Amino acid sequence: MTEIDPKTQTELEAAVYRRLVAHLRARTDVQNIDMMNLAGFCRNCLSNWLKDAADAKGLELTKDAARAAVYGMPFSEWKAKHQTEASAEQRAAFAKAAAEPH
């Protein structure tokens, strides 16, 4: 494997992040609870991680701005347009996963 310098590594990682966010913006049919149940993270996690990274750099980024950066719109708008009510099965799977040690 070719050795990748740190700057290029960061650029590649940033490109992957942008592609992931674009993919999630396009897949509005995929609910956050399903992502949490299957993968252990969701769009809100990504926005929290973005805010954490900004905080670590001493940059001001609000929770709402971080969510808008991930969702491509204010979270309240995305939620009204795309979020469905979680089923009993989805809620049970979420509760079970949350109770398991990580």
Short mmCIF file of C-alpha atoms in Angstrom, two decimals:
data_model
loop_
_atom_site.label_atom_id
_atom_site.label_comp_id
_atom_site.label_asym_id
_atom_site.label_seq_id
_atom_site.Cartn_x
_atom_site.Cartn_y
_atom_site.Cartn_z
CA MET A 1 0.00 0.00 0.00
CA THR A 2 1.21 3.48 -0.83
CA GLU A 3 2.21 5.64 2.10
CA ILE A 4 -0.13 8.60 2.39
CA ASP A 5 1.10 11.86 3.85
CA PRO A 6 -0.97 13.38 6.68
CA LYS A 7 -2.34 16.27 4.57
CA THR A 8 -3.56 13.91 1.86
CA GLN A 9 -4.98 11.55 4.50
CA THR A 10 -6.98 14.43 5.96
CA GLU A 11 -8.20 15.41 2.49
CA LEU A 12 -9.29 11.84 1.76
CA GLU A 13 -11.07 11.56 5.10
CA ALA A 14 -12.84 14.88 4.47
CA ALA A 15 -13.96 13.66 1.05
CA VAL A 16 -15.33 10.46 2.59
CA TYR A 17 -17.20 12.47 5.22
CA ARG A 18 -18.72 14.74 2.56
CA ARG A 19 -19.78 11.70 0.54
CA LEU A 20 -21.34 10.05 3.61
CA VAL A 21 -23.27 13.22 4.46
CA ALA A 22 -24.46 13.59 0.84
CA HIS A 23 -25.55 9.96 0.85
CA LEU A 24 -27.51 10.39 4.09
CA ARG A 25 -29.14 13.58 2.79
CA ALA A 26 -30.32 11.65 -0.27
CA ARG A 27 -31.56 8.68 1.79
CA THR A 28 -34.25 10.45 3.74
CA ASP A 29 -36.12 7.13 3.80
CA VAL A 30 -33.54 5.78 6.24
CA GLN A 31 -34.60 6.76 9.73
CA ASN A 32 -32.12 7.66 12.45
CA ILE A 33 -33.51 4.99 14.78
CA ASP A 34 -32.81 2.34 12.12
CA MET A 35 -29.24 3.62 11.78
CA MET A 36 -28.82 3.52 15.55
CA ASN A 37 -30.24 0.01 15.77
CA LEU A 38 -28.07 -1.33 12.96
CA ALA A 39 -24.88 0.70 13.16
CA GLY A 40 -24.85 2.38 16.56
CA PHE A 41 -24.74 5.90 15.13
CA CYS A 42 -27.02 8.26 13.20
CA ARG A 43 -27.14 11.71 11.66
CA ASN A 44 -27.41 13.27 15.11
CA CYS A 45 -24.25 11.44 16.18
CA LEU A 46 -22.42 12.84 13.15
CA SER A 47 -23.55 16.35 14.01
CA ASN A 48 -22.47 15.85 17.64
CA TRP A 49 -19.06 14.62 16.46
CA LEU A 50 -18.75 17.66 14.19
CA LYS A 51 -19.53 19.96 17.12
CA ASP A 52 -17.03 18.07 19.31
CA ALA A 53 -14.34 18.55 16.65
CA ALA A 54 -15.13 22.26 16.42
CA ASP A 55 -15.06 22.58 20.21
CA ALA A 56 -11.67 20.83 20.32
CA LYS A 57 -10.34 23.45 17.89
CA GLY A 58 -11.84 26.30 19.92
CA LEU A 59 -14.34 27.10 17.16
CA GLU A 60 -17.86 28.20 17.95
CA LEU A 61 -20.39 25.84 16.40
CA THR A 62 -23.84 25.51 17.86
CA LYS A 63 -25.69 22.20 18.05
CA ASP A 64 -28.27 23.58 15.61
CA ALA A 65 -25.58 24.69 13.12
CA ALA A 66 -23.87 21.30 13.35
CA ARG A 67 -27.14 19.52 12.69
CA ALA A 68 -27.90 21.80 9.72
CA ALA A 69 -24.45 20.99 8.32
CA VAL A 70 -25.27 17.27 8.43
CA TYR A 71 -28.95 17.39 7.50
CA GLY A 72 -28.58 20.09 4.83
CA MET A 73 -31.38 22.07 6.46
CA PRO A 74 -32.51 22.94 9.97
CA PHE A 75 -33.18 19.76 11.93
CA SER A 76 -36.76 20.82 12.68
CA GLU A 77 -37.43 21.11 8.94
CA TRP A 78 -35.86 17.71 8.18
CA LYS A 79 -37.82 16.13 11.02
CA ALA A 80 -41.12 17.58 9.77
CA LYS A 81 -40.45 16.47 6.19
CA HIS A 82 -38.83 13.08 6.67
CA GLN A 83 -39.00 11.62 10.19
CA THR A 84 -41.64 9.02 10.84
CA GLU A 85 -42.95 7.77 14.16
CA ALA A 86 -40.81 4.92 15.47
CA SER A 87 -42.58 1.59 15.62
CA ALA A 88 -42.83 -0.44 18.80
CA GLU A 89 -40.27 -2.86 17.32
CA GLN A 90 -37.83 -0.04 16.52
CA ARG A 91 -38.18 1.40 20.03
CA ALA A 92 -37.68 -2.03 21.60
CA ALA A 93 -34.56 -2.69 19.53
CA PHE A 94 -33.21 0.74 20.48
CA ALA A 95 -33.85 0.13 24.18
CA LYS A 96 -32.22 -3.30 23.99
CA ALA A 97 -29.12 -1.93 22.23
CA ALA A 98 -28.85 0.93 24.72
CA ALA A 99 -28.94 -1.53 27.63
CA GLU A 100 -26.14 -3.74 26.23
CA PRO A 101 -22.57 -3.03 27.35
CA HIS A 102 -20.36 -1.53 24.66
#
